[in-house]
Short mmCIF file of C-alpha atoms and ligand atoms in Angstrom, two decimals:
data_model
loop_
_atom_site.label_atom_id
_atom_site.label_comp_id
_atom_site.label_asym_id
_atom_site.label_seq_id
_atom_site.Cartn_x
_atom_site.Cartn_y
_atom_site.Cartn_z
CA MET A 1 -10.75 -8.83 9.47
CA ARG A 2 -10.93 -11.57 6.59
CA PHE A 3 -9.78 -11.65 3.56
CA ASP A 4 -10.75 -14.18 0.38
CA VAL A 5 -8.09 -14.24 -2.07
CA ILE A 6 -9.40 -15.55 -5.26
CA THR A 7 -6.11 -16.83 -6.95
CA LEU A 8 -4.58 -19.56 -9.58
CA PHE A 9 -1.27 -19.46 -7.34
CA PRO A 10 -2.78 -19.40 -3.74
CA GLU A 11 0.51 -20.86 -2.55
CA PHE A 12 2.25 -17.32 -3.20
CA ILE A 13 -0.73 -15.52 -1.14
CA GLY A 14 0.07 -18.26 1.66
CA GLN A 15 3.64 -17.55 1.76
CA ALA A 16 3.71 -13.85 1.22
CA THR A 17 0.78 -13.45 4.57
CA SER A 18 2.84 -16.08 6.71
CA ILE A 19 5.76 -13.89 7.59
CA GLY A 20 6.05 -10.64 9.83
CA VAL A 21 3.74 -8.32 10.70
CA VAL A 22 0.98 -10.39 8.36
CA GLY A 23 1.81 -13.49 9.44
CA ARG A 24 1.91 -12.37 13.07
CA ALA A 25 -1.80 -10.96 12.97
CA ARG A 26 -2.80 -14.40 11.22
CA GLU A 27 -1.74 -16.28 14.25
CA ARG A 28 -3.21 -14.08 16.91
CA GLY A 29 -6.43 -14.17 14.93
CA LEU A 30 -6.39 -10.45 13.70
CA VAL A 31 -6.67 -11.68 10.01
CA GLU A 32 -8.51 -14.75 8.87
CA LEU A 33 -7.55 -15.69 5.61
CA ALA A 34 -8.70 -17.88 2.64
CA THR A 35 -7.62 -18.69 -1.13
CA TRP A 36 -9.76 -20.00 -3.75
CA ASN A 37 -8.62 -21.05 -7.09
CA PRO A 38 -10.94 -20.52 -10.09
CA ARG A 39 -9.16 -24.13 -11.55
CA ASP A 40 -10.77 -26.24 -8.61
CA HIS A 41 -14.40 -24.43 -10.01
CA ALA A 42 -13.34 -25.53 -13.66
CA GLU A 43 -15.12 -27.87 -15.85
CA GLY A 44 -13.72 -30.74 -18.01
CA GLY A 45 -10.47 -32.95 -17.91
CA TYR A 46 -8.16 -29.77 -18.42
CA ARG A 47 -9.82 -27.50 -15.97
CA LYS A 48 -9.83 -24.67 -18.61
CA VAL A 49 -9.94 -21.14 -16.85
CA ASP A 50 -9.08 -19.23 -19.75
CA GLU A 51 -9.62 -18.99 -23.49
CA ARG A 52 -8.14 -17.24 -26.54
CA PRO A 53 -9.78 -13.28 -26.97
CA PHE A 54 -12.55 -12.84 -29.27
CA GLY A 55 -11.34 -10.17 -31.83
CA GLY A 56 -7.99 -12.14 -31.70
CA GLY A 57 -4.81 -10.87 -30.65
CA PRO A 58 -1.96 -12.58 -28.22
CA GLY A 59 -2.47 -13.92 -24.94
CA MET A 60 -5.79 -15.37 -23.11
CA VAL A 61 -8.77 -13.85 -21.01
CA MET A 62 -9.86 -15.64 -17.95
CA LEU A 63 -13.32 -17.30 -18.52
CA ASP A 64 -16.45 -16.16 -16.79
CA ALA A 65 -18.08 -19.23 -15.34
CA PRO A 66 -15.21 -20.78 -13.53
CA LEU A 67 -14.63 -17.03 -11.90
CA SER A 68 -18.58 -16.90 -11.29
CA ARG A 69 -18.29 -20.21 -9.48
CA THR A 70 -15.42 -19.43 -7.53
CA LEU A 71 -16.83 -16.20 -6.24
CA ALA A 72 -20.13 -17.83 -5.18
CA ALA A 73 -17.87 -20.26 -3.50
CA ALA A 74 -16.05 -17.50 -1.52
CA ARG A 75 -19.00 -15.29 -0.51
CA ARG A 76 -21.04 -18.72 0.67
CA ALA A 77 -17.71 -19.69 3.48
CA GLY A 78 -17.90 -17.92 6.57
CA GLU A 79 -19.99 -14.59 7.80
CA GLY A 80 -20.56 -11.70 6.19
CA GLY A 81 -19.42 -13.11 2.25
CA ALA A 82 -22.62 -11.65 0.66
CA GLU A 83 -22.07 -8.29 1.60
CA ALA A 84 -18.17 -8.44 1.30
CA ARG A 85 -16.38 -6.08 -1.28
CA LEU A 86 -14.84 -7.15 -4.04
CA VAL A 87 -11.46 -5.58 -5.16
CA TYR A 88 -10.16 -6.49 -8.60
CA LEU A 89 -6.43 -6.17 -8.78
CA SER A 90 -5.36 -4.58 -11.96
CA PRO A 91 -3.26 -2.10 -13.66
CA GLN A 92 -6.31 -0.23 -14.98
CA GLY A 93 -7.51 0.32 -11.38
CA ALA A 94 -7.38 3.42 -9.42
CA ARG A 95 -4.04 4.15 -7.79
CA LEU A 96 -3.95 2.88 -4.40
CA THR A 97 -3.10 5.18 -1.56
CA GLN A 98 -2.72 5.39 2.09
CA ARG A 99 -6.59 6.75 2.07
CA ARG A 100 -7.74 3.80 0.58
CA ILE A 101 -6.26 1.35 2.87
CA GLU A 102 -7.71 3.20 5.57
CA ALA A 103 -11.13 2.70 4.27
CA LEU A 104 -10.29 -0.77 3.14
CA ALA A 105 -8.90 -1.40 6.69
CA SER A 106 -12.52 -0.51 8.12
CA GLU A 107 -14.41 -3.43 6.13
CA PRO A 108 -14.57 -6.72 8.14
CA ARG A 109 -14.33 -8.82 5.12
CA LEU A 110 -12.83 -8.21 1.73
CA ILE A 111 -12.53 -10.23 -1.63
CA LEU A 112 -9.53 -9.83 -3.68
CA PHE A 113 -9.38 -10.78 -6.98
CA CYS A 114 -6.18 -11.83 -8.81
CA GLY A 115 -6.13 -11.44 -12.44
CA ARG A 116 -3.79 -13.73 -14.69
CA TYR A 117 -3.27 -13.95 -18.59
CA GLU A 118 -3.79 -11.08 -20.63
CA GLY A 119 -7.22 -10.15 -18.84
CA VAL A 120 -10.29 -11.16 -17.51
CA ASP A 121 -14.00 -11.22 -19.38
CA GLN A 122 -15.16 -7.82 -18.94
CA ARG A 123 -18.63 -9.04 -18.27
CA PHE A 124 -17.40 -10.72 -14.92
CA ILE A 125 -15.67 -7.26 -14.04
CA ASP A 126 -18.51 -5.21 -14.99
CA ARG A 127 -21.41 -7.56 -13.09
CA GLU A 128 -18.84 -8.38 -9.96
CA VAL A 129 -16.73 -6.09 -9.31
CA ASP A 130 -17.12 -3.47 -6.86
CA GLU A 131 -13.71 -1.51 -7.14
CA GLU A 132 -10.36 -1.53 -9.22
CA LEU A 133 -7.17 -1.04 -7.81
CA SER A 134 -3.91 -0.58 -9.15
CA ILE A 135 -0.45 -0.46 -7.10
CA GLY A 136 1.33 1.71 -9.68
CA ASP A 137 2.07 2.35 -13.43
CA TYR A 138 3.54 -0.81 -14.56
CA VAL A 139 2.39 -3.87 -15.37
CA LEU A 140 2.84 -7.40 -13.39
CA SER A 141 2.23 -10.90 -14.42
CA GLY A 142 -0.41 -11.21 -12.13
CA GLY A 143 -2.31 -9.43 -8.88
CA GLU A 144 -0.81 -11.37 -6.45
CA LEU A 145 1.68 -9.34 -5.93
CA ALA A 146 -0.59 -6.51 -5.52
CA ALA A 147 -3.34 -8.27 -3.60
CA ALA A 148 -0.22 -9.05 -0.93
CA VAL A 149 0.54 -5.07 -0.75
CA VAL A 150 -3.34 -4.43 0.12
CA ILE A 151 -2.97 -7.38 2.55
CA ASP A 152 -0.12 -6.23 4.33
CA ALA A 153 -0.90 -2.54 4.16
CA VAL A 154 -4.47 -3.14 5.30
CA ALA A 155 -3.32 -5.82 8.21
CA ARG A 156 -0.73 -3.40 9.94
CA LEU A 157 -3.43 -1.00 10.75
CA LEU A 158 -5.46 -3.23 12.49
CA ASP A 159 -6.02 -3.00 16.08
CA GLY A 160 -2.96 -4.90 17.97
CA ALA A 161 -1.03 -5.50 14.51
CA LEU A 162 1.78 -3.50 15.55
CA GLY A 163 3.74 -3.65 18.68
CA ASN A 164 3.34 -0.05 19.55
CA ALA A 165 0.10 1.37 18.34
CA GLU A 166 1.77 4.57 17.72
CA SER A 167 3.85 3.78 14.99
CA ALA A 168 1.11 3.36 12.23
CA ALA A 169 0.13 7.10 12.76
CA ARG A 170 3.71 8.73 12.71
CA ASP A 171 4.50 6.27 9.74
CA SER A 172 4.93 7.99 6.11
CA PHE A 173 1.38 9.01 5.05
CA GLY A 174 -0.47 8.56 8.40
CA ASP A 175 -0.83 11.95 8.26
CA GLY A 176 -0.21 12.64 4.81
CA LEU A 177 3.39 13.40 5.03
CA LEU A 178 6.72 11.69 4.57
CA ASP A 179 8.20 9.61 7.78
CA CYS A 180 11.27 11.80 9.74
CA PRO A 181 14.51 10.09 9.64
CA HIS A 182 15.12 7.27 12.47
CA TYR A 183 18.58 6.75 14.22
CA THR A 184 20.19 3.97 16.73
CA ARG A 185 23.38 3.23 18.07
CA PRO A 186 26.17 4.40 17.80
CA GLU A 187 25.69 8.00 18.50
CA ARG A 188 28.80 8.31 16.07
CA ILE A 189 29.93 6.67 12.65
CA GLY A 190 33.07 7.80 11.39
CA ASP A 191 32.15 11.61 11.10
CA ASP A 192 28.05 11.30 11.02
CA GLU A 193 26.85 11.98 14.44
CA VAL A 194 23.16 11.66 15.41
CA PRO A 195 21.23 14.56 15.36
CA ALA A 196 21.67 15.90 19.18
CA VAL A 197 18.21 16.78 19.70
CA LEU A 198 17.40 13.14 19.63
CA LEU A 199 19.94 12.74 22.68
CA SER A 200 19.04 15.52 24.69
CA GLY A 201 15.81 13.64 26.29
CA ASP A 202 14.06 16.97 25.47
CA HIS A 203 10.63 15.26 24.26
CA GLY A 204 9.00 18.47 23.38
CA ALA A 205 12.42 19.48 21.34
CA ILE A 206 12.41 15.94 19.66
CA ALA A 207 8.67 16.06 18.71
CA ARG A 208 9.22 19.46 17.10
CA TRP A 209 12.61 18.13 15.44
CA ARG A 210 10.67 15.06 13.96
CA ARG A 211 8.00 17.19 12.71
CA ARG A 212 10.14 19.58 10.95
CA GLU A 213 11.92 16.45 8.98
CA GLN A 214 8.84 15.44 7.81
CA LEU A 215 7.57 18.67 6.41
CA GLY A 216 10.84 19.12 4.85
CA ARG A 217 11.43 15.64 3.65
CA THR A 218 7.89 16.00 1.96
CA TRP A 219 8.44 19.59 0.70
CA LEU A 220 11.68 18.43 -0.95
CA ARG A 221 10.50 14.83 -2.21
CA ARG A 222 6.92 14.82 -2.43
CA PRO A 223 5.53 18.60 -3.20
CA ASP A 224 2.52 16.76 -4.35
CA LEU A 225 1.76 15.59 -0.92
CA LEU A 226 2.18 18.79 1.06
CA ALA A 227 0.17 20.58 -1.48
CA ARG A 228 -2.53 18.54 -0.05
CA VAL A 229 -2.01 19.07 3.57
CA ALA A 230 -3.40 21.69 5.74
CA LEU A 231 -0.51 23.57 7.88
CA ASP A 232 -1.09 25.27 10.49
CA ALA A 233 1.22 28.45 11.92
CA GLY A 234 3.23 25.98 13.74
CA ASP A 235 3.84 23.75 10.99
CA ARG A 236 4.50 26.84 8.12
CA ALA A 237 6.99 28.19 10.84
CA LEU A 238 8.79 24.93 11.16
CA LEU A 239 8.59 24.57 7.24
CA ASP A 240 10.34 27.81 6.79
CA GLU A 241 12.98 27.05 9.39
CA TYR A 242 13.77 23.80 7.35
CA ARG A 243 13.97 25.59 4.10
CA ARG A 244 16.11 28.38 5.06
CA GLU A 245 18.83 25.72 6.49
CA TRP A 246 18.39 23.88 3.47
CA LEU A 247 18.99 26.59 1.16
CA ALA A 248 22.05 27.64 3.14
CA ARG A 249 23.54 24.27 3.48
CA ALA A 250 22.60 23.32 -0.49
CA ARG A 251 25.49 23.68 -2.78
CA PRO A 252 24.90 26.56 -5.29
CA GLU A 253 24.20 23.92 -7.95
CA ARG A 254 21.58 22.47 -5.81
CA ARG A 255 20.04 25.42 -4.42
CA GLN A 256 16.57 24.86 -6.60
CA PRO A 257 14.61 21.87 -4.42
CA PRO A 258 14.02 19.13 -7.10
CA SER A 259 10.34 20.31 -7.06
CA GLY A 260 10.97 23.99 -7.62
CA GLY A 261 10.11 23.96 -3.92
CA ARG A 262 6.05 24.73 -4.21
CA ARG A 263 4.92 26.15 -0.85
CA GLY A 264 2.78 24.28 1.28
N1 LIG B 1 -1.63 -6.61 -11.95
C1 LIG B 1 -0.83 -6.51 -12.87
N2 LIG B 1 -0.23 -5.30 -12.93
C2 LIG B 1 -0.87 -4.50 -11.42
C3 LIG B 1 -0.70 -3.49 -11.07
N3 LIG B 1 0.39 -2.80 -11.37
N4 LIG B 1 -1.58 -3.50 -9.88
C4 LIG B 1 -2.65 -4.23 -9.70
N5 LIG B 1 -2.35 -5.52 -10.23
C5 LIG B 1 -1.82 -5.53 -11.19
#
């Protein structure tokens, strides 16, 4: 899969994508990445990429012309540039979810556009942008961190990017639920022991325990997610078991789960 990133800070994107899973995916040719700096497509001695906003107010607005030329150059490079979706990272965008990441991972090529300054001339956005995405309800000083988030989350879904193909499916959100807890050596730390079932060698029981923990954690921490997952009779039984044990264990003042415990 190919990413073209339009950014005034190409070094940031280069660094953020050169380590870990994404770095390995790039080395192995699963991910191809190119950056495009609007400053290289700006005119005049100052290579101006921004201007004061019409109507006044603080901050600067990114100019349409250098952005349009940068985008044209990105689209001309390599295969499939003309059809590639242009994603603009901005706090005004739709909230990024794992579902959206899965859809983006099925594209052969994406162009990610990172805004800076107070904003971007709306006419560029209206004319060129296919999709506006936000990584959360807070304001970053630019879209680069958000673009790095998209690249990381997409790259790890690509075939062969993770060592163990199973682990992406078992991640949080892979099936709409949070992940279960994980343990490794030693078996005991002070009074804390690893749940006995994980040492039992009984793969059926381990799978059942993990599913129960996923359901229970999601119920406790993210009931909004649980409400959107279709639970079969087996899941409902596991969740009931988890709830009963949780309520029996919880101190009286904590007996109300944080959410009020909406049923899935
Ligand atoms: N650019 C600035 N803030 C952002 C956010 N929250 N998400 C995506 N891009 C951004």
